[in-house]
Amino acid sequence: MQDERAAPDLPSPTMAELAREAIAHLEGLARVVARMQGLAEPAGAPAGNAARVEPGGLPSGSPHLDRLTRREREVLALLVRGMPNRRIARSLNITDATVKNHLHAVFVKLGVADRTEAVAKVLAQPGPHPGPHSP
């Protein structure tokens, strides 16, 4: 007698199916890497096409970012650069707990659940963004 709680037999994927799935993931990763590399504006890029940019490197004029306080935008700009909370805290001379509080407020105002979604929402905005090695 079979156990009714046991999972039904599912066909295991073939090597070709796994290879196609891996290639799809690698292509997605390549698109992300290309997008990250394109974040830094070339020095000779025409200024006429660029959106207004705040000192922290975030695009200004966005309805999402306009809801943030100056300090929340500073924290978000460092987050977009890939900094962990501790390094953000050191850069802004605030505590780790204060960084967490600012990030929570940013997540609520942007309508996102976590830092990845916050960065994705910022990167979806037009205009230049801070690169991973920006000062």
mmCIF file of C-alpha atoms in Angstrom:
data_model
loop_
_atom_site.group_PDB
_atom_site.id
_atom_site.type_symbol
_atom_site.label_atom_id
_atom_site.label_comp_id
_atom_site.label_asym_id
_atom_site.label_seq_id
_atom_site.Cartn_x
_atom_site.Cartn_y
_atom_site.Cartn_z
ATOM 1 C CA MET A 1 0.000 0.000 0.000
ATOM 2 C CA GLN A 2 1.365 3.434 -0.983
ATOM 3 C CA ASP A 3 1.628 6.252 1.504
ATOM 4 C CA GLU A 4 -0.907 8.897 0.397
ATOM 5 C CA ARG A 5 1.326 11.676 1.748
ATOM 6 C CA ALA A 6 4.246 10.760 -0.500
ATOM 7 C CA ALA A 7 5.017 13.131 -3.335
ATOM 8 C CA PRO A 8 3.968 11.897 -6.755
ATOM 9 C CA ASP A 9 6.745 10.642 -8.964
ATOM 10 C CA LEU A 10 7.940 13.592 -11.001
ATOM 11 C CA PRO A 11 10.111 13.047 -14.021
ATOM 12 C CA SER A 12 13.654 14.142 -13.331
ATOM 13 C CA PRO A 13 14.979 16.793 -15.700
ATOM 14 C CA THR A 14 17.227 15.716 -18.502
ATOM 15 C CA MET A 15 20.751 17.012 -18.928
ATOM 16 C CA ALA A 16 19.587 19.094 -21.907
ATOM 17 C CA GLU A 17 16.794 20.698 -19.849
ATOM 18 C CA LEU A 18 19.235 21.523 -17.057
ATOM 19 C CA ALA A 19 21.693 22.973 -19.565
ATOM 20 C CA ARG A 20 18.967 25.189 -21.114
ATOM 21 C CA GLU A 21 17.952 26.390 -17.648
ATOM 22 C CA ALA A 22 21.577 27.127 -16.733
ATOM 23 C CA ILE A 23 22.089 29.070 -19.977
ATOM 24 C CA ALA A 24 18.962 31.123 -19.298
ATOM 25 C CA HIS A 25 20.253 31.985 -15.834
ATOM 26 C CA LEU A 26 23.685 32.897 -17.208
ATOM 27 C CA GLU A 27 22.124 35.132 -19.869
ATOM 28 C CA GLY A 28 20.115 36.875 -17.144
ATOM 29 C CA LEU A 29 23.250 37.318 -15.077
ATOM 30 C CA ALA A 30 25.087 38.719 -18.102
ATOM 31 C CA ARG A 31 22.306 41.299 -18.557
ATOM 32 C CA VAL A 32 22.614 42.332 -14.896
ATOM 33 C CA VAL A 33 26.403 42.639 -15.158
ATOM 34 C CA ALA A 34 26.104 44.704 -18.351
ATOM 35 C CA ARG A 35 23.580 46.979 -16.656
ATOM 36 C CA MET A 36 25.891 47.424 -13.659
ATOM 37 C CA GLN A 37 28.838 48.240 -15.921
ATOM 38 C CA GLY A 38 26.753 50.801 -17.760
ATOM 39 C CA LEU A 39 25.799 52.655 -14.594
ATOM 40 C CA ALA A 40 28.804 54.958 -14.689
ATOM 41 C CA GLU A 41 28.276 57.706 -17.236
ATOM 42 C CA PRO A 42 31.175 58.121 -19.637
ATOM 43 C CA ALA A 43 33.137 61.314 -19.058
ATOM 44 C CA GLY A 44 32.343 62.625 -22.550
ATOM 45 C CA ALA A 45 28.617 61.857 -22.465
ATOM 46 C CA PRO A 46 26.409 64.765 -23.493
ATOM 47 C CA ALA A 47 24.853 66.458 -20.500
ATOM 48 C CA GLY A 48 21.635 67.246 -22.359
ATOM 49 C CA ASN A 49 20.385 63.656 -22.075
ATOM 50 C CA ALA A 50 21.042 63.285 -18.355
ATOM 51 C CA ALA A 51 18.337 63.727 -15.759
ATOM 52 C CA ARG A 52 18.961 65.992 -12.785
ATOM 53 C CA VAL A 53 21.089 64.173 -10.246
ATOM 54 C CA GLU A 54 21.318 64.726 -6.536
ATOM 55 C CA PRO A 55 24.736 65.031 -4.887
ATOM 56 C CA GLY A 56 24.579 61.370 -3.768
ATOM 57 C CA GLY A 57 24.164 60.222 -7.367
ATOM 58 C CA LEU A 58 20.469 59.354 -7.256
ATOM 59 C CA PRO A 59 18.212 60.778 -9.960
ATOM 60 C CA SER A 60 16.094 63.670 -8.707
ATOM 61 C CA GLY A 61 12.553 64.460 -9.659
ATOM 62 C CA SER A 62 11.352 60.894 -9.210
ATOM 63 C CA PRO A 63 8.056 60.620 -7.337
ATOM 64 C CA HIS A 64 9.509 57.655 -5.445
ATOM 65 C CA LEU A 65 12.677 59.396 -4.319
ATOM 66 C CA ASP A 66 11.030 62.754 -3.673
ATOM 67 C CA ARG A 67 9.241 61.184 -0.708
ATOM 68 C CA LEU A 68 12.553 60.414 1.021
ATOM 69 C CA THR A 69 14.311 62.692 3.471
ATOM 70 C CA ARG A 70 17.796 63.952 2.660
ATOM 71 C CA ARG A 71 19.334 61.402 5.041
ATOM 72 C CA GLU A 72 17.247 58.542 3.629
ATOM 73 C CA ARG A 73 18.488 59.471 0.139
ATOM 74 C CA GLU A 74 22.081 59.470 1.434
ATOM 75 C CA VAL A 75 21.606 55.998 2.935
ATOM 76 C CA LEU A 76 19.933 54.770 -0.254
ATOM 77 C CA ALA A 77 22.741 56.145 -2.450
ATOM 78 C CA LEU A 78 25.304 54.193 -0.412
ATOM 79 C CA LEU A 79 23.080 51.106 -0.543
ATOM 80 C CA VAL A 80 22.947 51.379 -4.352
ATOM 81 C CA ARG A 81 26.764 51.426 -4.336
ATOM 82 C CA GLY A 82 26.629 48.019 -2.647
ATOM 83 C CA MET A 83 27.665 49.043 0.850
ATOM 84 C CA PRO A 84 26.621 46.894 3.810
ATOM 85 C CA ASN A 85 24.875 48.556 6.755
ATOM 86 C CA ARG A 86 28.023 48.786 8.868
ATOM 87 C CA ARG A 87 29.934 50.615 6.157
ATOM 88 C CA ILE A 88 26.985 52.942 5.505
ATOM 89 C CA ALA A 89 26.938 53.732 9.225
ATOM 90 C CA ARG A 90 30.657 54.523 9.254
ATOM 91 C CA SER A 91 30.393 56.660 6.115
ATOM 92 C CA LEU A 92 27.584 58.755 7.581
ATOM 93 C CA ASN A 93 28.868 58.690 11.177
ATOM 94 C CA ILE A 94 25.671 57.088 12.489
ATOM 95 C CA THR A 95 24.950 53.792 14.262
ATOM 96 C CA ASP A 96 24.047 50.518 12.577
ATOM 97 C CA ALA A 97 20.631 50.742 14.238
ATOM 98 C CA THR A 98 20.056 54.177 12.711
ATOM 99 C CA VAL A 99 20.949 52.805 9.276
ATOM 100 C CA LYS A 100 18.395 50.026 9.782
ATOM 101 C CA ASN A 101 15.770 52.587 10.787
ATOM 102 C CA HIS A 102 16.482 54.720 7.706
ATOM 103 C CA LEU A 103 16.391 51.650 5.445
ATOM 104 C CA HIS A 104 13.073 50.552 6.922
ATOM 105 C CA ALA A 105 11.636 54.010 6.196
ATOM 106 C CA VAL A 106 13.059 53.865 2.648
ATOM 107 C CA PHE A 107 11.513 50.431 2.051
ATOM 108 C CA VAL A 108 8.116 51.633 3.254
ATOM 109 C CA LYS A 109 8.213 54.836 1.178
ATOM 110 C CA LEU A 110 9.382 53.015 -1.949
ATOM 111 C CA GLY A 111 6.892 50.190 -1.419
ATOM 112 C CA VAL A 112 9.542 47.465 -1.442
ATOM 113 C CA ALA A 113 10.288 44.540 0.844
ATOM 114 C CA ASP A 114 14.074 44.539 0.959
ATOM 115 C CA ARG A 115 17.340 46.139 -0.144
ATOM 116 C CA THR A 116 17.414 44.263 -3.442
ATOM 117 C CA GLU A 117 14.004 45.591 -4.459
ATOM 118 C CA ALA A 118 14.999 49.095 -3.330
ATOM 119 C CA VAL A 119 18.134 49.064 -5.476
ATOM 120 C CA ALA A 120 16.198 47.634 -8.427
ATOM 121 C CA LYS A 121 13.595 50.396 -8.129
ATOM 122 C CA VAL A 122 16.292 53.087 -8.037
ATOM 123 C CA LEU A 123 18.142 51.588 -10.989
ATOM 124 C CA ALA A 124 14.904 51.564 -12.972
ATOM 125 C CA GLN A 125 14.829 55.397 -12.697
ATOM 126 C CA PRO A 126 16.215 57.379 -15.646
ATOM 127 C CA GLY A 127 19.524 59.167 -15.332
ATOM 128 C CA PRO A 128 22.953 58.336 -13.959
ATOM 129 C CA HIS A 129 23.420 56.303 -10.807
ATOM 130 C CA PRO A 130 26.338 55.873 -8.449
ATOM 131 C CA GLY A 131 28.675 53.149 -9.628
ATOM 132 C CA PRO A 132 29.971 50.447 -7.309
ATOM 133 C CA HIS A 133 33.267 52.269 -6.839
ATOM 134 C CA SER A 134 32.051 55.855 -6.785
ATOM 135 C CA PRO A 135 33.522 58.084 -4.064
#
